[in-house]
PDB file of C-alpha atoms in Angstrom:
ATOM      1  CA  MET A  18       0.017   0.167   0.166  1.00  0.00           C
ATOM      2  CA  GLU A  19       3.037   2.370   1.010  1.00  0.00           C
ATOM      3  CA  GLU A  20       4.588   1.413  -2.605  1.00  0.00           C
ATOM      4  CA  LEU A  21       1.776   2.444  -4.329  1.00  0.00           C
ATOM      5  CA  GLU A  22       1.232   5.852  -2.171  1.00  0.00           C
ATOM      6  CA  GLU A  23       4.616   6.750  -3.464  1.00  0.00           C
ATOM      7  CA  GLU A  24       4.000   5.811  -6.890  1.00  0.00           C
ATOM      8  CA  ILE A  25       1.313   8.281  -6.967  1.00  0.00           C
ATOM      9  CA  SER A  26       3.031  10.710  -5.336  1.00  0.00           C
ATOM     10  CA  LEU A  27       5.490  10.549  -7.955  1.00  0.00           C
ATOM     11  CA  LEU A  28       3.216  10.683 -10.720  1.00  0.00           C
ATOM     12  CA  GLY A  29       1.672  13.850  -9.269  1.00  0.00           C
ATOM     13  CA  GLN A  30       5.495  15.800  -9.226  1.00  0.00           C
ATOM     14  CA  LEU A  31       5.105  15.076 -12.964  1.00  0.00           C
ATOM     15  CA  VAL A  32       2.373  18.050 -13.366  1.00  0.00           C
ATOM     16  CA  ASP A  33       5.152  20.269 -11.903  1.00  0.00           C
ATOM     17  CA  ILE A  34       7.861  19.445 -14.397  1.00  0.00           C
ATOM     18  CA  GLU A  35       8.544  22.537 -16.676  1.00  0.00           C
ATOM     19  CA  ILE A  36       8.735  21.444 -20.505  1.00  0.00           C
ATOM     20  CA  GLY A  37      10.593  23.628 -22.102  1.00  0.00           C
ATOM     21  CA  ARG A  38       8.730  25.328 -24.916  1.00  0.00           C
ATOM     22  CA  ARG A  39      10.376  26.640 -28.286  1.00  0.00           C
ATOM     23  CA  GLU A  40       9.334  30.250 -28.299  1.00  0.00           C
ATOM     24  CA  LYS A  41       7.604  31.463 -31.959  1.00  0.00           C
ATOM     25  CA  ARG A  42       9.947  33.913 -33.649  1.00  0.00           C
ATOM     26  CA  PRO A  43       8.550  37.615 -33.344  1.00  0.00           C
ATOM     27  CA  LEU A  44       6.319  38.571 -36.370  1.00  0.00           C
ATOM     28  CA  CYS A  45       6.564  41.653 -38.616  1.00  0.00           C
ATOM     29  CA  SER A  46       3.127  43.561 -37.788  1.00  0.00           C
ATOM     30  CA  ARG A  47       2.844  44.001 -41.826  1.00  0.00           C
ATOM     31  CA  CYS A  48       3.499  40.767 -43.774  1.00  0.00           C
ATOM     32  CA  ARG A  49       3.149  38.609 -40.776  1.00  0.00           C
ATOM     33  CA  ARG A  50       6.267  37.008 -41.639  1.00  0.00           C
ATOM     34  CA  PRO A  51       9.302  36.202 -38.782  1.00  0.00           C
ATOM     35  CA  ARG A  52      11.120  39.450 -38.539  1.00  0.00           C
ATOM     36  CA  GLY A  53      14.222  37.404 -39.984  1.00  0.00           C
ATOM     37  CA  VAL A  54      12.573  36.696 -43.260  1.00  0.00           C
ATOM     38  CA  CYS A  55      10.398  39.850 -43.499  1.00  0.00           C
ATOM     39  CA  TRP A  56       9.796  41.035 -47.241  1.00  0.00           C
ATOM     40  CA  CYS A  57       8.742  44.284 -46.493  1.00  0.00           C
ATOM     41  CA  GLU A  58      11.883  45.877 -47.336  1.00  0.00           C
ATOM     42  CA  GLY A  59      10.966  45.141 -51.025  1.00  0.00           C
ATOM     43  CA  LEU A  60       7.973  47.453 -50.349  1.00  0.00           C
ATOM     44  CA  GLY A  61       8.339  51.037 -51.304  1.00  0.00           C
ATOM     45  CA  GLY A  62       7.708  53.809 -48.879  1.00  0.00           C
ATOM     46  CA  ALA A  63       3.853  54.590 -50.639  1.00  0.00           C
ATOM     47  CA  MET A  64       1.353  52.147 -52.033  1.00  0.00           C
ATOM     48  CA  VAL A  65       1.853  51.045 -55.846  1.00  0.00           C
ATOM     49  CA  THR A  66      -0.589  53.404 -57.579  1.00  0.00           C
ATOM     50  CA  ILE A  67      -2.575  51.609 -60.066  1.00  0.00           C
ATOM     51  CA  LYS A  68      -5.514  52.969 -62.537  1.00  0.00           C
ATOM     52  CA  SER A  69      -7.249  49.447 -62.470  1.00  0.00           C
ATOM     53  CA  HIS A  70      -8.804  47.254 -59.454  1.00  0.00           C
ATOM     54  CA  ILE A  71      -7.866  44.111 -58.510  1.00  0.00           C
ATOM     55  CA  LEU A  72     -10.082  41.161 -56.785  1.00  0.00           C
ATOM     56  CA  VAL A  73      -9.019  38.205 -55.507  1.00  0.00           C
ATOM     57  CA  LEU A  74     -11.115  35.163 -54.858  1.00  0.00           C
ATOM     58  CA  GLN A  75      -9.449  33.171 -52.821  1.00  0.00           C
ATOM     59  CA  HIS A  76     -10.038  29.273 -51.772  1.00  0.00           C
ATOM     60  CA  PRO A  77      -9.840  28.883 -47.932  1.00  0.00           C
ATOM     61  CA  HIS A  78      -7.097  26.713 -47.690  1.00  0.00           C
ATOM     62  CA  GLU A  79      -4.731  29.113 -49.862  1.00  0.00           C
ATOM     63  CA  GLU A  80      -4.743  30.996 -46.604  1.00  0.00           C
ATOM     64  CA  LYS A  81      -2.780  28.247 -44.586  1.00  0.00           C
ATOM     65  CA  ARG A  82      -0.115  28.372 -46.908  1.00  0.00           C
ATOM     66  CA  CYS A  83       3.133  29.820 -45.468  1.00  0.00           C
ATOM     67  CA  LEU A  84       4.711  31.164 -48.933  1.00  0.00           C
ATOM     68  CA  ARG A  85       1.779  32.437 -50.429  1.00  0.00           C
ATOM     69  CA  THR A  86       1.711  35.450 -52.214  1.00  0.00           C
ATOM     70  CA  ALA A  87      -1.301  37.368 -52.277  1.00  0.00           C
ATOM     71  CA  PRO A  88      -0.282  39.170 -48.875  1.00  0.00           C
ATOM     72  CA  ILE A  89       1.871  41.117 -51.211  1.00  0.00           C
ATOM     73  CA  LEU A  90      -1.108  42.295 -52.953  1.00  0.00           C
ATOM     74  CA  THR A  91      -2.501  43.674 -49.692  1.00  0.00           C
ATOM     75  CA  ALA A  92       0.322  45.052 -48.666  1.00  0.00           C
ATOM     76  CA  CYS A  93       1.602  46.843 -51.778  1.00  0.00           C
ATOM     77  CA  LEU A  94      -2.433  47.999 -53.116  1.00  0.00           C
ATOM     78  CA  ASP A  95      -4.446  50.694 -51.609  1.00  0.00           C
ATOM     79  CA  PRO A  96      -7.810  49.520 -50.410  1.00  0.00           C
ATOM     80  CA  SER A  97      -9.525  51.321 -52.817  1.00  0.00           C
ATOM     81  CA  HIS A  98      -8.219  49.368 -55.896  1.00  0.00           C
ATOM     82  CA  TYR A  99      -7.724  45.764 -53.920  1.00  0.00           C
ATOM     83  CA  LYS A 100     -10.395  43.633 -52.688  1.00  0.00           C
ATOM     84  CA  LEU A 101      -9.794  39.833 -51.171  1.00  0.00           C
ATOM     85  CA  MET A 102     -12.874  37.792 -50.295  1.00  0.00           C
ATOM     86  CA  ARG A 103     -12.291  34.102 -49.266  1.00  0.00           C
ATOM     87  CA  GLY A 104     -14.793  31.017 -50.341  1.00  0.00           C
ATOM     88  CA  LYS A 105     -15.251  28.235 -52.289  1.00  0.00           C
ATOM     89  CA  ARG A 106     -18.518  29.146 -54.034  1.00  0.00           C
ATOM     90  CA  PHE A 107     -19.585  32.694 -53.542  1.00  0.00           C
ATOM     91  CA  PRO A 108     -22.973  32.319 -53.642  1.00  0.00           C
ATOM     92  CA  HIS A 109     -25.297  35.480 -54.094  1.00  0.00           C
ATOM     93  CA  SER A 110     -26.855  35.078 -50.670  1.00  0.00           C
ATOM     94  CA  ARG A 111     -23.543  35.504 -48.859  1.00  0.00           C
ATOM     95  CA  TYR A 112     -21.929  37.762 -51.430  1.00  0.00           C
ATOM     96  CA  PRO A 113     -24.501  39.969 -52.961  1.00  0.00           C
ATOM     97  CA  GLU A 114     -21.673  42.288 -53.694  1.00  0.00           C
ATOM     98  CA  LEU A 115     -20.400  40.190 -56.214  1.00  0.00           C
ATOM     99  CA  GLN A 116     -23.595  40.465 -58.416  1.00  0.00           C
ATOM    100  CA  PRO A 117     -23.129  43.886 -59.684  1.00  0.00           C
ATOM    101  CA  ILE A 118     -19.038  43.133 -60.465  1.00  0.00           C
ATOM    102  CA  LEU A 119     -20.172  39.714 -62.643  1.00  0.00           C
ATOM    103  CA  SER A 120     -23.099  41.405 -64.703  1.00  0.00           C
ATOM    104  CA  SER A 121     -21.010  44.578 -65.498  1.00  0.00           C
ATOM    105  CA  PRO A 122     -19.925  44.407 -69.346  1.00  0.00           C
ATOM    106  CA  ALA A 123     -16.438  45.410 -68.078  1.00  0.00           C
ATOM    107  CA  THR A 124     -15.938  42.146 -66.615  1.00  0.00           C
ATOM    108  CA  ILE A 125     -13.780  39.404 -68.081  1.00  0.00           C
ATOM    109  CA  LEU A 126     -12.277  36.185 -67.031  1.00  0.00           C
ATOM    110  CA  MET A 127      -8.811  34.879 -67.026  1.00  0.00           C
ATOM    111  CA  TYR A 128      -9.006  31.069 -67.448  1.00  0.00           C
ATOM    112  CA  PRO A 129      -7.867  28.329 -69.226  1.00  0.00           C
ATOM    113  CA  GLY A 130     -10.311  27.996 -71.985  1.00  0.00           C
ATOM    114  CA  GLU A 131     -10.267  26.905 -75.430  1.00  0.00           C
ATOM    115  CA  GLU A 132     -11.568  30.584 -76.743  1.00  0.00           C
ATOM    116  CA  ALA A 133      -9.174  32.579 -74.567  1.00  0.00           C
ATOM    117  CA  VAL A 134      -7.963  35.821 -75.872  1.00  0.00           C
ATOM    118  CA  GLY A 135      -4.549  37.067 -74.690  1.00  0.00           C
ATOM    119  CA  VAL A 136      -4.348  40.159 -72.292  1.00  0.00           C
ATOM    120  CA  GLU A 137      -2.066  41.290 -75.144  1.00  0.00           C
ATOM    121  CA  ARG A 138      -4.331  41.712 -77.441  1.00  0.00           C
ATOM    122  CA  LEU A 139      -7.031  43.759 -75.273  1.00  0.00           C
ATOM    123  CA  PRO A 140      -7.183  47.804 -75.770  1.00  0.00           C
ATOM    124  CA  LYS A 141      -4.762  49.831 -73.202  1.00  0.00           C
ATOM    125  CA  VAL A 142      -5.997  51.587 -70.411  1.00  0.00           C
ATOM    126  CA  GLY A 143      -7.007  55.261 -71.966  1.00  0.00           C
ATOM    127  CA  GLU A 144      -6.801  53.737 -75.741  1.00  0.00           C
ATOM    128  CA  GLY A 145      -9.960  54.745 -77.188  1.00  0.00           C
ATOM    129  CA  GLY A 146     -11.725  55.472 -74.978  1.00  0.00           C
ATOM    130  CA  GLN A 147     -11.041  52.388 -72.470  1.00  0.00           C
ATOM    131  CA  GLY A 148     -11.185  52.725 -69.028  1.00  0.00           C
ATOM    132  CA  PRO A 149      -9.427  51.062 -66.206  1.00  0.00           C
ATOM    133  CA  TYR A 150      -9.783  47.462 -65.984  1.00  0.00           C
ATOM    134  CA  ASN A 151     -10.322  45.139 -63.011  1.00  0.00           C
ATOM    135  CA  ILE A 152      -8.860  42.111 -62.788  1.00  0.00           C
ATOM    136  CA  VAL A 153      -9.970  39.401 -60.785  1.00  0.00           C
ATOM    137  CA  ILE A 154      -7.709  36.493 -59.373  1.00  0.00           C
ATOM    138  CA  LEU A 155      -8.702  32.948 -58.520  1.00  0.00           C
ATOM    139  CA  ASP A 156      -6.146  31.881 -55.623  1.00  0.00           C
ATOM    140  CA  GLY A 157      -5.383  28.754 -55.271  1.00  0.00           C
ATOM    141  CA  THR A 158      -3.862  25.160 -56.644  1.00  0.00           C
ATOM    142  CA  TRP A 159      -5.348  24.470 -59.910  1.00  0.00           C
ATOM    143  CA  GLN A 160      -7.797  22.078 -58.894  1.00  0.00           C
ATOM    144  CA  GLN A 161      -8.940  24.414 -55.754  1.00  0.00           C
ATOM    145  CA  ALA A 162      -9.216  27.393 -58.593  1.00  0.00           C
ATOM    146  CA  LYS A 163     -11.066  25.409 -61.089  1.00  0.00           C
ATOM    147  CA  GLY A 164     -13.549  24.114 -58.352  1.00  0.00           C
ATOM    148  CA  ILE A 165     -14.291  28.057 -57.612  1.00  0.00           C
ATOM    149  CA  TYR A 166     -15.039  28.505 -61.286  1.00  0.00           C
ATOM    150  CA  PHE A 167     -17.711  25.582 -61.622  1.00  0.00           C
ATOM    151  CA  ASN A 168     -19.178  26.263 -58.466  1.00  0.00           C
ATOM    152  CA  CYS A 169     -19.668  29.927 -59.335  1.00  0.00           C
ATOM    153  CA  PRO A 170     -22.040  30.218 -62.186  1.00  0.00           C
ATOM    154  CA  GLY A 171     -21.855  33.827 -62.270  1.00  0.00           C
ATOM    155  CA  LEU A 172     -18.298  33.012 -63.848  1.00  0.00           C
ATOM    156  CA  HIS A 173     -19.526  31.052 -66.452  1.00  0.00           C
ATOM    157  CA  SER A 174     -21.172  33.712 -68.704  1.00  0.00           C
ATOM    158  CA  LEU A 175     -17.795  36.082 -68.796  1.00  0.00           C
ATOM    159  CA  PRO A 176     -15.419  36.277 -71.687  1.00  0.00           C
ATOM    160  CA  GLN A 177     -12.162  34.829 -70.412  1.00  0.00           C
ATOM    161  CA  VAL A 178      -8.466  36.215 -71.126  1.00  0.00           C
ATOM    162  CA  CYS A 179      -5.229  34.866 -70.584  1.00  0.00           C
ATOM    163  CA  LEU A 180      -1.712  35.281 -70.656  1.00  0.00           C
ATOM    164  CA  SER A 181      -0.409  34.530 -73.804  1.00  0.00           C
ATOM    165  CA  GLY A 182       3.196  35.048 -73.565  1.00  0.00           C
ATOM    166  CA  ARG A 183       6.229  33.586 -72.780  1.00  0.00           C
ATOM    167  CA  TYR A 184       6.896  34.621 -69.224  1.00  0.00           C
ATOM    168  CA  THR A 185       9.254  32.753 -66.599  1.00  0.00           C
ATOM    169  CA  SER A 186       8.019  33.114 -62.848  1.00  0.00           C
ATOM    170  CA  GLU A 187      10.604  34.698 -59.930  1.00  0.00           C
ATOM    171  CA  TYR A 188       9.144  32.388 -57.568  1.00  0.00           C
ATOM    172  CA  ILE A 189      12.088  30.090 -57.877  1.00  0.00           C
ATOM    173  CA  ILE A 190      11.786  28.553 -54.279  1.00  0.00           C
ATOM    174  CA  ARG A 191       8.464  26.765 -55.387  1.00  0.00           C
ATOM    175  CA  THR A 192       8.187  24.009 -58.107  1.00  0.00           C
ATOM    176  CA  GLN A 193       6.045  25.055 -61.103  1.00  0.00           C
ATOM    177  CA  PRO A 194       3.948  22.484 -63.090  1.00  0.00           C
ATOM    178  CA  THR A 195       5.375  24.045 -66.307  1.00  0.00           C
ATOM    179  CA  GLN A 196       7.827  26.570 -67.264  1.00  0.00           C
ATOM    180  CA  ASP A 197       5.763  29.748 -67.893  1.00  0.00           C
ATOM    181  CA  ALA A 198       3.277  29.045 -64.855  1.00  0.00           C
ATOM    182  CA  LEU A 199       3.120  32.240 -62.600  1.00  0.00           C
ATOM    183  CA  SER A 200       2.665  32.763 -58.669  1.00  0.00           C
ATOM    184  CA  THR A 201      -0.805  35.246 -58.179  1.00  0.00           C
ATOM    185  CA  VAL A 202       1.355  38.456 -57.300  1.00  0.00           C
ATOM    186  CA  GLU A 203       3.120  38.056 -61.007  1.00  0.00           C
ATOM    187  CA  THR A 204      -0.131  37.660 -62.569  1.00  0.00           C
ATOM    188  CA  ALA A 205      -1.413  40.581 -61.320  1.00  0.00           C
ATOM    189  CA  ALA A 206       1.839  42.175 -61.913  1.00  0.00           C
ATOM    190  CA  LEU A 207       2.135  41.379 -65.398  1.00  0.00           C
ATOM    191  CA  THR A 208      -1.410  41.934 -66.448  1.00  0.00           C
ATOM    192  CA  LEU A 209      -1.370  45.635 -64.643  1.00  0.00           C
ATOM    193  CA  ALA A 210       1.919  46.284 -66.460  1.00  0.00           C
ATOM    194  CA  ILE A 211       0.404  45.120 -70.101  1.00  0.00           C
ATOM    195  CA  LEU A 212      -2.791  46.754 -69.604  1.00  0.00           C
ATOM    196  CA  GLU A 213      -1.674  49.909 -68.311  1.00  0.00           C
ATOM    197  CA  GLU A 214       1.396  49.986 -70.273  1.00  0.00           C
ATOM    198  CA  ASN A 215       3.527  50.999 -67.130  1.00  0.00           C
ATOM    199  CA  TRP A 216       6.473  47.950 -66.581  1.00  0.00           C
ATOM    200  CA  ALA A 217       7.555  49.906 -63.517  1.00  0.00           C
ATOM    201  CA  LEU A 218       4.145  48.344 -61.996  1.00  0.00           C
ATOM    202  CA  TYR A 219       5.496  44.971 -62.514  1.00  0.00           C
ATOM    203  CA  ASP A 220       9.083  45.583 -60.607  1.00  0.00           C
ATOM    204  CA  GLN A 221       7.023  47.274 -57.405  1.00  0.00           C
ATOM    205  CA  LEU A 222       4.743  44.778 -56.827  1.00  0.00           C
ATOM    206  CA  VAL A 223       7.277  41.534 -57.365  1.00  0.00           C
ATOM    207  CA  GLU A 224      10.187  42.980 -55.853  1.00  0.00           C
ATOM    208  CA  PRO A 225       8.425  41.927 -52.018  1.00  0.00           C
ATOM    209  CA  LEU A 226       8.703  38.363 -53.834  1.00  0.00           C
ATOM    210  CA  ARG A 227      12.176  38.516 -55.017  1.00  0.00           C
ATOM    211  CA  VAL A 228      13.335  39.303 -51.203  1.00  0.00           C
ATOM    212  CA  LEU A 229      11.136  36.471 -50.064  1.00  0.00           C
ATOM    213  CA  CYS A 230      12.957  34.304 -52.209  1.00  0.00           C
ATOM    214  CA  ARG A 231      16.301  35.477 -51.265  1.00  0.00           C
ATOM    215  CA  HIS A 232      15.708  35.048 -47.776  1.00  0.00           C
ATOM    216  CA  GLN A 233      14.403  31.588 -48.303  1.00  0.00           C
ATOM    217  CA  ILE A 234      17.538  30.725 -50.083  1.00  0.00           C
ATOM    218  CA  GLN A 235      19.658  32.060 -47.699  1.00  0.00           C
ATOM    219  CA  HIS A 236      18.308  29.690 -45.087  1.00  0.00           C
ATOM    220  CA  GLY A 237      18.498  26.515 -47.050  1.00  0.00           C
ATOM    221  CA  ALA A 238      15.967  26.708 -49.728  1.00  0.00           C
ATOM    222  CA  VAL A 239      17.257  25.733 -53.362  1.00  0.00           C
ATOM    223  CA  PRO A 240      16.171  27.033 -56.356  1.00  0.00           C
ATOM    224  CA  HIS A 241      13.661  25.252 -58.328  1.00  0.00           C
ATOM    225  CA  LYS A 242      12.792  24.115 -61.755  1.00  0.00           C
ATOM    226  CA  SER A 243       9.500  23.323 -63.196  1.00  0.00           C
ATOM    227  CA  LYS A 244       8.073  20.028 -63.457  1.00  0.00           C
ATOM    228  CA  GLU A 245       8.224  20.341 -67.086  1.00  0.00           C
ATOM    229  CA  GLU A 246      11.821  21.643 -67.431  1.00  0.00           C
ATOM    230  CA  MET A 247      13.168  18.882 -65.468  1.00  0.00           C
ATOM    231  CA  ILE A 248      11.744  16.223 -67.438  1.00  0.00           C
ATOM    232  CA  LEU A 249      12.949  17.878 -70.851  1.00  0.00           C
ATOM    233  CA  SER A 250      16.470  18.348 -69.552  1.00  0.00           C
ATOM    234  CA  GLY A 251      16.499  14.759 -68.352  1.00  0.00           C
ATOM    235  CA  ARG A 252      17.014  15.351 -64.572  1.00  0.00           C
ATOM    236  CA  CYS A 253      13.655  13.760 -63.971  1.00  0.00           C
ATOM    237  CA  GLN A 254      14.728  10.404 -63.419  1.00  0.00           C
ATOM    238  CA  LYS A 255      11.415   9.128 -62.223  1.00  0.00           C
ATOM    239  CA  PRO A 256       9.002   8.074 -65.248  1.00  0.00           C
ATOM    240  CA  LEU A 257       6.067   9.901 -65.231  1.00  0.00           C
ATOM    241  CA  GLY A 258       2.633   7.873 -63.897  1.00  0.00           C
ATOM    242  CA  LYS A 259      -0.741   9.123 -66.385  1.00  0.00           C
ATOM    243  CA  ARG A 260      -2.032  11.113 -63.855  1.00  0.00           C
ATOM    244  CA  THR A 261       1.027  13.253 -63.688  1.00  0.00           C
ATOM    245  CA  TYR A 262       1.481  13.563 -67.564  1.00  0.00           C
ATOM    246  CA  LYS A 263      -2.217  14.717 -67.864  1.00  0.00           C
ATOM    247  CA  LYS A 264      -1.570  17.219 -65.190  1.00  0.00           C
ATOM    248  CA  LEU A 265       0.944  18.635 -66.836  1.00  0.00           C
ATOM    249  CA  ARG A 266      -0.762  18.641 -70.067  1.00  0.00           C
ATOM    250  CA  LYS A 267      -4.041  20.688 -68.614  1.00  0.00           C
ATOM    251  CA  CYS A 268      -1.193  23.019 -66.723  1.00  0.00           C
ATOM    252  CA  GLY A 269       0.263  23.931 -70.827  1.00  0.00           C
ATOM    253  CA  ALA A 270       3.295  21.954 -70.938  1.00  0.00           C
ATOM    254  CA  ARG A 271       3.560  21.935 -74.717  1.00  0.00           C
ATOM    255  CA  HIS A 272       6.313  19.271 -75.361  1.00  0.00           C
ATOM    256  CA  SER A 273       4.054  16.274 -75.383  1.00  0.00           C
ATOM    257  CA  ASP A 274       6.455  13.886 -77.316  1.00  0.00           C
ATOM    258  CA  ALA A 275       8.973  14.606 -74.807  1.00  0.00           C
ATOM    259  CA  LEU A 276       6.580  14.386 -71.621  1.00  0.00           C
ATOM    260  CA  ALA A 277       5.121  10.950 -73.768  1.00  0.00           C
ATOM    261  CA  ALA A 278       8.631   9.512 -73.681  1.00  0.00           C
ATOM    262  CA  SER A 279       8.991  10.045 -69.894  1.00  0.00           C
ATOM    263  CA  MET A 280       5.629   8.514 -68.890  1.00  0.00           C
ATOM    264  CA  LEU A 281       5.380   5.000 -67.306  1.00  0.00           C
ATOM    265  CA  VAL A 282       3.114   3.821 -70.155  1.00  0.00           C
ATOM    266  CA  THR A 283       0.967   0.867 -68.466  1.00  0.00           C
ATOM    267  CA  GLY A 284      -1.810   0.663 -71.087  1.00  0.00           C
ATOM    268  CA  ASP A 285      -2.605   2.766 -74.085  1.00  0.00           C
ATOM    269  CA  ALA A 286      -0.951   5.721 -74.039  1.00  0.00           C
ATOM    270  CA  PRO A 287      -2.879   8.861 -73.071  1.00  0.00           C
ATOM    271  CA  ARG A 288      -4.422  11.020 -75.622  1.00  0.00           C
ATOM    272  CA  PRO A 289      -3.242  14.764 -75.521  1.00  0.00           C
ATOM    273  CA  ASP A 290      -5.675  17.293 -74.892  1.00  0.00           C
ATOM    274  CA  ASN A 291      -6.105  20.657 -76.440  1.00  0.00           C
ATOM    275  CA  THR A 292      -6.039  22.427 -73.172  1.00  0.00           C
ATOM    276  CA  THR A 293      -4.286  25.947 -73.306  1.00  0.00           C
ATOM    277  CA  ASN A 294      -1.318  27.497 -71.157  1.00  0.00           C
ATOM    278  CA  THR A 295      -2.182  27.948 -67.558  1.00  0.00           C
ATOM    279  CA  HIS A 296       0.015  30.949 -66.183  1.00  0.00           C
ATOM    280  CA  ALA A 297      -1.201  31.680 -62.824  1.00  0.00           C
ATOM    281  CA  ILE A 298      -3.973  29.813 -61.017  1.00  0.00           C
ATOM    282  CA  THR A 299      -3.299  31.347 -57.967  1.00  0.00           C
ATOM    283  CA  SER A 300      -2.580  31.737 -57.562  1.00  0.00           C
ATOM    284  CA  LYS A 301      -1.517  33.526 -54.677  1.00  0.00           C
ATOM    285  CA  GLY A 302     -11.704  37.256 -48.011  1.00  0.00           C
ATOM    286  CA  VAL A 303     -12.330  40.936 -47.989  1.00  0.00           C
ATOM    287  CA  GLY A 304     -15.828  42.158 -48.974  1.00  0.00           C
ATOM    288  CA  VAL A 305     -16.242  44.161 -52.068  1.00  0.00           C
ATOM    289  CA  ASP A 306     -19.069  46.660 -52.301  1.00  0.00           C
ATOM    290  CA  GLY A 307     -18.295  46.939 -56.206  1.00  0.00           C
ATOM    291  CA  ILE A 308     -16.060  47.434 -58.693  1.00  0.00           C
ATOM    292  CA  GLU A 309     -15.612  49.414 -61.862  1.00  0.00           C
ATOM    293  CA  ASN A 310     -14.446  47.637 -65.276  1.00  0.00           C
ATOM    294  CA  ILE A 311     -13.621  44.390 -63.591  1.00  0.00           C
ATOM    295  CA  ARG A 312     -11.146  42.081 -65.267  1.00  0.00           C
ATOM    296  CA  LEU A 313     -11.019  38.537 -63.750  1.00  0.00           C
ATOM    297  CA  VAL A 314      -7.653  36.726 -64.011  1.00  0.00           C
ATOM    298  CA  VAL A 315      -7.002  33.113 -62.787  1.00  0.00           C
ATOM    299  CA  SER A 316      -3.742  32.704 -61.364  1.00  0.00           C
ATOM    300  CA  ALA A 317      -1.964  28.863 -60.652  1.00  0.00           C
ATOM    301  CA  SER A 318      -0.333  28.595 -57.623  1.00  0.00           C
ATOM    302  CA  GLU A 319       1.202  29.416 -58.431  1.00  0.00           C
ATOM    303  CA  GLY A 320      -0.463  29.377 -64.151  1.00  0.00           C
ATOM    304  CA  SER A 321      -3.290  30.820 -66.616  1.00  0.00           C
ATOM    305  CA  GLY A 322      -5.459  30.356 -69.624  1.00  0.00           C
ATOM    306  CA  GLY A 323      -8.478  31.524 -70.451  1.00  0.00           C
ATOM    307  CA  GLY A 324     -11.693  32.025 -72.995  1.00  0.00           C
ATOM    308  CA  GLY A 325     -11.974  34.817 -75.135  1.00  0.00           C
ATOM    309  CA  LEU A 326     -13.973  37.457 -76.064  1.00  0.00           C
ATOM    310  CA  GLY A 327     -15.037  35.296 -79.366  1.00  0.00           C
ATOM    311  CA  SER A 328     -13.920  36.926 -82.381  1.00  0.00           C
ATOM    312  CA  GLY A 329     -10.570  37.954 -81.151  1.00  0.00           C
ATOM    313  CA  GLU A 330     -10.590  41.504 -82.109  1.00  0.00           C
ATOM    314  CA  GLU A 331      -9.882  43.809 -79.900  1.00  0.00           C
ATOM    315  CA  GLU A 332     -12.612  46.010 -78.469  1.00  0.00           C
ATOM    316  CA  SER A 333     -13.334  48.563 -75.997  1.00  0.00           C
ATOM    317  CA  ILE A 334     -14.968  47.139 -72.490  1.00  0.00           C
ATOM    318  CA  VAL A 335     -15.919  50.064 -70.375  1.00  0.00           C
ATOM    319  CA  GLY A 336     -18.014  49.572 -67.314  1.00  0.00           C
ATOM    320  CA  ASP A 337     -19.455  51.760 -64.293  1.00  0.00           C
ATOM    321  CA  VAL A 338     -19.552  49.561 -61.879  1.00  0.00           C
ATOM    322  CA  GLY A 339     -16.809  51.081 -58.632  1.00  0.00           C
ATOM    323  CA  PHE A 340     -15.321  49.673 -55.618  1.00  0.00           C
TER     324      PHE A 340
END
């Protein structure tokens, strides 16, 4: 009996043992990153001035990613020109402020549709009476962004636009599916620079991303090549399965012969699809009171493609919905 009481007494003393807990690193009050790897040094002294507007429709899971790029837009852009909304479906009952945006004739969707028109072909801001654009980005992985699109009927009737040029991502600490897949902030920066004919905007918005990558590399991260580039250069020794092959094709990998040669064929070879290039499905919520001349851009988490205006001819798209 005495032995039992002694054992109980010893067990009770375990409660008083101090367990060493690792203190969390202090966070930057602006970017919420640890101060040692804060990217705020890449921010200018003032907000980036843009004529257009950005609306990010973000998948809830994207918020949990520690290296997401949407916060860079939040830090760089004035709230009157930038809004972020978080959700999976965005029903009208919960997001009534989206209705005037989606019904505006100025609203377009940058999404990998078969009839996508390159953003480079759209009239520039101020050209022929063209007003400012609004760029809406679907922020998440490709599957998450596709889910948002199919679960939001209001997006289906929008003209679709894509980044049709060959752009190389500076987000080198993440493995992109294809050579021209872009992060959320890069998609927004490129689209703004093209439509407003101001390439200084690109550097202003992407500089914090460069700082982020530089800090990560200094702390042991390794620059990553895209999955497509590794396959084509022969550095990817592992044979591709059919599922990976199809994903690369859907994300815009153009070298189907090389991809097929790297694939482990266990049956009939998959038929190549005609899916267009994906630049950013970020792609990297806050309510929106309304938007003037909305442009919708999908970014790949970081790739984009989209459907088009039909004829492919340039036309002025002017709307009167405002933030």
